[in-house]
């Protein structure tokens, strides 16, 4: 689509219906494929601010970083676009490299115009404030291995974040708990946790912390 000039910026994705007949005649497409494409595009109109930030492809900004930044700025994109490297570097979990990449992106007027144009095509529901007691506020977790009481590790991560905690991918001196059902494992994460004196807890122990 880009090579054929149908997409020149992000917002153009949501107007491919202008080229319906052209797309239907393209290799690999037909009526059915075009309809599936349009259905996917319409579904993509509703998203979250962290997913939008992540989708922009800013260097070193993953979805986890995007969530942290959005939360810090109360999901106010205008504030985020005006932020200084110092503002971002002060956020726990956002280093100098990420801060500089984020600020540099939004200092580019072309990028800002593209994002504003894209926003006109999207529906971003207001982020609901986390309900319930924030028992994990300021607590950092790492999750490894398989889980039994949750569908997957991402579900555990969502529970932790809903309680004010944070989940990272690697064990560091800032980690408070490593969740691993195989607490006696000799995996690299378990070894690192033992070296740093970090508690290795099972899923059962984590559920007890939740009061379940």
mmCIF file of C-alpha atoms in Angstrom:
data_model
loop_
_atom_site.group_PDB
_atom_site.id
_atom_site.type_symbol
_atom_site.label_atom_id
_atom_site.label_comp_id
_atom_site.label_asym_id
_atom_site.label_seq_id
_atom_site.Cartn_x
_atom_site.Cartn_y
_atom_site.Cartn_z
ATOM 1 C CA UNK A 1 0.000 0.000 0.000
ATOM 2 C CA UNK A 2 2.884 2.351 0.796
ATOM 3 C CA UNK A 3 4.696 1.449 -2.427
ATOM 4 C CA UNK A 4 1.514 2.148 -4.379
ATOM 5 C CA UNK A 5 1.024 5.511 -2.695
ATOM 6 C CA UNK A 6 -2.153 4.510 -0.840
ATOM 7 C CA UNK A 7 -0.573 5.187 2.569
ATOM 8 C CA UNK A 8 1.613 8.235 3.124
ATOM 9 C CA UNK A 9 1.081 8.709 6.869
ATOM 10 C CA UNK A 10 -0.576 6.879 9.767
ATOM 11 C CA UNK A 11 -4.018 8.423 9.317
ATOM 12 C CA UNK A 12 -4.207 7.184 5.702
ATOM 13 C CA UNK A 13 -4.631 3.641 7.047
ATOM 14 C CA UNK A 14 -8.134 4.615 8.124
ATOM 15 C CA UNK A 15 -9.085 5.868 4.676
ATOM 16 C CA UNK A 16 -8.137 2.914 2.510
ATOM 17 C CA UNK A 17 -11.803 2.630 1.567
ATOM 18 C CA UNK A 18 -11.066 5.419 -0.933
ATOM 19 C CA UNK A 19 -9.081 2.847 -2.891
ATOM 20 C CA UNK A 20 -11.446 -0.106 -2.458
ATOM 21 C CA UNK A 21 -11.562 -1.097 -6.131
ATOM 22 C CA UNK A 22 -7.786 -0.721 -6.529
ATOM 23 C CA UNK A 23 -7.098 -2.893 -3.480
ATOM 24 C CA UNK A 24 -9.497 -5.612 -4.607
ATOM 25 C CA UNK A 25 -7.506 -6.016 -7.824
ATOM 26 C CA UNK A 26 -4.111 -6.181 -6.072
ATOM 27 C CA UNK A 27 -2.271 -9.490 -5.791
ATOM 28 C CA UNK A 28 -3.406 -11.441 -2.731
ATOM 29 C CA UNK A 29 -6.586 -9.416 -2.394
ATOM 30 C CA UNK A 30 -10.168 -9.808 -3.433
ATOM 31 C CA UNK A 31 -13.584 -8.889 -2.068
ATOM 32 C CA UNK A 32 -13.269 -11.168 0.968
ATOM 33 C CA UNK A 33 -9.732 -10.067 1.878
ATOM 34 C CA UNK A 34 -10.652 -6.408 1.450
ATOM 35 C CA UNK A 35 -13.662 -6.789 3.768
ATOM 36 C CA UNK A 36 -11.472 -8.478 6.405
ATOM 37 C CA UNK A 37 -8.965 -5.657 6.090
ATOM 38 C CA UNK A 38 -11.654 -3.017 6.599
ATOM 39 C CA UNK A 39 -13.055 -4.872 9.619
ATOM 40 C CA UNK A 40 -9.578 -4.975 11.194
ATOM 41 C CA UNK A 41 -9.044 -1.275 10.500
ATOM 42 C CA UNK A 42 -12.345 -0.328 12.127
ATOM 43 C CA UNK A 43 -11.505 -2.477 15.142
ATOM 44 C CA UNK A 44 -8.125 -0.740 15.410
ATOM 45 C CA UNK A 45 -9.791 2.672 15.730
ATOM 46 C CA UNK A 46 -10.449 1.995 19.421
ATOM 47 C CA UNK A 47 -7.192 1.727 21.333
ATOM 48 C CA UNK A 48 -5.351 2.951 24.435
ATOM 49 C CA UNK A 49 -2.875 5.793 24.754
ATOM 50 C CA UNK A 50 0.038 3.482 25.727
ATOM 51 C CA UNK A 51 -0.628 1.345 22.640
ATOM 52 C CA UNK A 52 -0.717 4.470 20.484
ATOM 53 C CA UNK A 53 2.624 5.694 21.868
ATOM 54 C CA UNK A 54 4.153 2.240 21.400
ATOM 55 C CA UNK A 55 2.863 2.000 17.823
ATOM 56 C CA UNK A 56 4.705 5.172 16.789
ATOM 57 C CA UNK A 57 7.951 3.226 16.770
ATOM 58 C CA UNK A 58 9.932 5.623 18.953
ATOM 59 C CA UNK A 59 13.387 4.138 19.564
ATOM 60 C CA UNK A 60 13.605 2.097 22.806
ATOM 61 C CA UNK A 61 9.943 2.727 23.727
ATOM 62 C CA UNK A 62 8.234 -0.581 24.406
ATOM 63 C CA UNK A 63 4.676 -1.037 25.604
ATOM 64 C CA UNK A 64 5.800 -1.284 29.247
ATOM 65 C CA UNK A 65 7.689 2.041 28.974
ATOM 66 C CA UNK A 66 4.724 3.648 27.242
ATOM 67 C CA UNK A 67 2.409 2.554 30.064
ATOM 68 C CA UNK A 68 4.751 3.983 32.715
ATOM 69 C CA UNK A 69 5.053 7.330 30.916
ATOM 70 C CA UNK A 70 1.303 7.646 30.277
ATOM 71 C CA UNK A 71 0.493 6.852 33.892
ATOM 72 C CA UNK A 72 3.017 9.441 35.147
ATOM 73 C CA UNK A 73 1.415 12.166 33.001
ATOM 74 C CA UNK A 74 -2.165 11.141 33.883
ATOM 75 C CA UNK A 75 -2.754 10.019 30.279
ATOM 76 C CA UNK A 76 -2.475 13.602 29.047
ATOM 77 C CA UNK A 77 -0.809 13.419 25.611
ATOM 78 C CA UNK A 78 -0.336 17.188 25.378
ATOM 79 C CA UNK A 79 1.669 17.191 28.618
ATOM 80 C CA UNK A 80 3.701 14.231 27.406
ATOM 81 C CA UNK A 81 4.561 15.940 24.119
ATOM 82 C CA UNK A 82 5.789 19.022 26.021
ATOM 83 C CA UNK A 83 7.838 17.037 28.542
ATOM 84 C CA UNK A 84 11.553 17.687 28.947
ATOM 85 C CA UNK A 85 14.239 14.982 29.143
ATOM 86 C CA UNK A 86 14.555 15.803 32.859
ATOM 87 C CA UNK A 87 10.809 15.247 33.401
ATOM 88 C CA UNK A 88 10.999 11.821 31.804
ATOM 89 C CA UNK A 89 14.320 10.759 33.326
ATOM 90 C CA UNK A 90 12.848 11.405 36.768
ATOM 91 C CA UNK A 91 10.270 8.631 36.204
ATOM 92 C CA UNK A 92 11.226 5.325 37.811
ATOM 93 C CA UNK A 93 11.881 2.859 34.991
ATOM 94 C CA UNK A 94 12.617 5.498 32.343
ATOM 95 C CA UNK A 95 16.300 6.146 31.767
ATOM 96 C CA UNK A 96 18.167 8.878 29.936
ATOM 97 C CA UNK A 97 18.216 7.004 26.605
ATOM 98 C CA UNK A 98 14.439 6.509 26.582
ATOM 99 C CA UNK A 99 13.810 10.076 27.788
ATOM 100 C CA UNK A 100 15.936 11.588 25.036
ATOM 101 C CA UNK A 101 14.374 9.408 22.328
ATOM 102 C CA UNK A 102 10.858 10.324 23.469
ATOM 103 C CA UNK A 103 11.554 14.058 23.620
ATOM 104 C CA UNK A 104 13.409 14.080 20.294
ATOM 105 C CA UNK A 105 10.448 12.398 18.598
ATOM 106 C CA UNK A 106 7.956 15.022 19.748
ATOM 107 C CA UNK A 107 10.309 17.924 19.043
ATOM 108 C CA UNK A 108 9.928 17.014 15.371
ATOM 109 C CA UNK A 109 7.004 19.092 14.025
ATOM 110 C CA UNK A 110 6.261 16.551 11.301
ATOM 111 C CA UNK A 111 5.794 13.839 13.908
ATOM 112 C CA UNK A 112 3.506 16.033 15.999
ATOM 113 C CA UNK A 113 1.360 16.834 12.947
ATOM 114 C CA UNK A 114 1.131 13.141 12.048
ATOM 115 C CA UNK A 115 0.096 12.194 15.589
ATOM 116 C CA UNK A 116 -2.538 14.948 15.784
ATOM 117 C CA UNK A 117 -3.933 13.880 12.421
ATOM 118 C CA UNK A 118 -4.004 10.266 13.574
ATOM 119 C CA UNK A 119 -5.818 11.181 16.801
ATOM 120 C CA UNK A 120 -8.754 12.451 14.736
ATOM 121 C CA UNK A 121 -9.249 8.888 13.494
ATOM 122 C CA UNK A 122 -9.038 7.154 16.855
ATOM 123 C CA UNK A 123 -11.264 6.499 19.838
ATOM 124 C CA UNK A 124 -9.251 6.390 23.068
ATOM 125 C CA UNK A 125 -11.502 5.661 26.051
ATOM 126 C CA UNK A 126 -10.650 7.567 29.211
ATOM 127 C CA UNK A 127 -8.338 5.493 31.367
ATOM 128 C CA UNK A 128 -10.096 4.322 34.488
ATOM 129 C CA UNK A 129 -8.298 4.937 37.738
ATOM 130 C CA UNK A 130 -7.150 1.746 39.407
ATOM 131 C CA UNK A 131 -9.718 0.606 41.919
ATOM 132 C CA UNK A 132 -8.945 -1.164 45.149
ATOM 133 C CA UNK A 133 -6.069 -0.978 47.565
ATOM 134 C CA UNK A 134 -2.691 -0.320 45.953
ATOM 135 C CA UNK A 135 -0.904 -2.942 48.058
ATOM 136 C CA UNK A 136 2.011 -3.229 45.610
ATOM 137 C CA UNK A 137 2.740 0.499 45.245
ATOM 138 C CA UNK A 138 6.496 0.892 44.839
ATOM 139 C CA UNK A 139 7.041 -2.879 44.635
ATOM 140 C CA UNK A 140 8.885 -4.384 41.665
ATOM 141 C CA UNK A 141 8.284 -7.934 40.431
ATOM 142 C CA UNK A 142 9.834 -10.220 37.842
ATOM 143 C CA UNK A 143 7.821 -13.219 36.627
ATOM 144 C CA UNK A 144 9.433 -16.303 35.125
ATOM 145 C CA UNK A 145 8.497 -19.887 34.324
ATOM 146 C CA UNK A 146 5.008 -21.312 33.815
ATOM 147 C CA UNK A 147 1.926 -20.322 35.826
ATOM 148 C CA UNK A 148 -0.900 -22.523 37.079
ATOM 149 C CA UNK A 149 -3.515 -20.242 38.635
ATOM 150 C CA UNK A 150 -3.504 -17.665 35.828
ATOM 151 C CA UNK A 151 -3.985 -17.991 32.072
ATOM 152 C CA UNK A 152 -0.478 -16.688 31.400
ATOM 153 C CA UNK A 153 2.237 -14.487 32.884
ATOM 154 C CA UNK A 154 0.689 -11.399 31.326
ATOM 155 C CA UNK A 155 -2.413 -11.921 33.450
ATOM 156 C CA UNK A 156 -0.229 -11.973 36.587
ATOM 157 C CA UNK A 157 1.398 -8.741 35.361
ATOM 158 C CA UNK A 158 -2.016 -7.073 34.959
ATOM 159 C CA UNK A 159 -2.994 -8.031 38.521
ATOM 160 C CA UNK A 160 0.253 -6.610 39.895
ATOM 161 C CA UNK A 161 -0.148 -3.358 37.953
ATOM 162 C CA UNK A 162 -3.776 -3.020 39.073
ATOM 163 C CA UNK A 163 -2.499 -3.099 42.647
ATOM 164 C CA UNK A 164 0.067 -0.367 41.985
ATOM 165 C CA UNK A 165 3.077 -2.628 41.386
ATOM 166 C CA UNK A 166 5.482 -2.846 38.493
ATOM 167 C CA UNK A 167 6.740 -5.803 36.461
ATOM 168 C CA UNK A 168 10.106 -5.785 34.718
ATOM 169 C CA UNK A 169 11.822 -8.336 32.511
ATOM 170 C CA UNK A 170 15.093 -8.778 34.364
ATOM 171 C CA UNK A 171 16.210 -9.183 37.965
ATOM 172 C CA UNK A 172 18.113 -6.151 39.285
ATOM 173 C CA UNK A 173 18.884 -4.594 42.653
ATOM 174 C CA UNK A 174 15.529 -2.768 42.384
ATOM 175 C CA UNK A 175 13.569 -6.047 42.167
ATOM 176 C CA UNK A 176 11.605 -6.941 45.305
ATOM 177 C CA UNK A 177 10.185 -10.326 44.315
ATOM 178 C CA UNK A 178 10.865 -12.972 41.680
ATOM 179 C CA UNK A 179 7.769 -15.080 41.023
ATOM 180 C CA UNK A 180 8.749 -18.606 39.958
ATOM 181 C CA UNK A 181 6.824 -21.751 40.806
ATOM 182 C CA UNK A 182 10.129 -23.630 40.678
ATOM 183 C CA UNK A 183 11.713 -21.779 43.580
ATOM 184 C CA UNK A 184 14.677 -24.186 43.710
ATOM 185 C CA UNK A 185 15.473 -23.759 40.012
ATOM 186 C CA UNK A 186 19.045 -22.986 38.993
ATOM 187 C CA UNK A 187 17.891 -20.676 36.187
ATOM 188 C CA UNK A 188 19.821 -17.458 35.582
ATOM 189 C CA UNK A 189 17.018 -15.352 37.105
ATOM 190 C CA UNK A 190 16.889 -17.485 40.248
ATOM 191 C CA UNK A 191 20.683 -17.340 40.575
ATOM 192 C CA UNK A 192 20.665 -13.561 40.170
ATOM 193 C CA UNK A 193 17.879 -13.198 42.759
ATOM 194 C CA UNK A 194 19.820 -15.299 45.271
ATOM 195 C CA UNK A 195 22.987 -13.286 44.650
ATOM 196 C CA UNK A 196 21.076 -10.051 45.356
ATOM 197 C CA UNK A 197 19.126 -11.452 48.300
ATOM 198 C CA UNK A 198 15.777 -11.053 46.506
ATOM 199 C CA UNK A 199 12.846 -13.183 47.638
ATOM 200 C CA UNK A 200 11.853 -15.956 45.206
ATOM 201 C CA UNK A 201 8.189 -16.747 45.712
ATOM 202 C CA UNK A 202 5.812 -19.279 44.210
ATOM 203 C CA UNK A 203 2.458 -18.461 42.688
ATOM 204 C CA UNK A 204 0.807 -19.776 45.865
ATOM 205 C CA UNK A 205 2.791 -17.314 47.962
ATOM 206 C CA UNK A 206 1.885 -14.499 45.583
ATOM 207 C CA UNK A 207 -1.821 -15.368 45.955
ATOM 208 C CA UNK A 208 -1.422 -15.205 49.745
ATOM 209 C CA UNK A 209 0.007 -11.701 49.356
ATOM 210 C CA UNK A 210 -3.171 -10.846 47.452
ATOM 211 C CA UNK A 211 -5.218 -12.293 50.315
ATOM 212 C CA UNK A 212 -6.598 -15.097 48.167
#
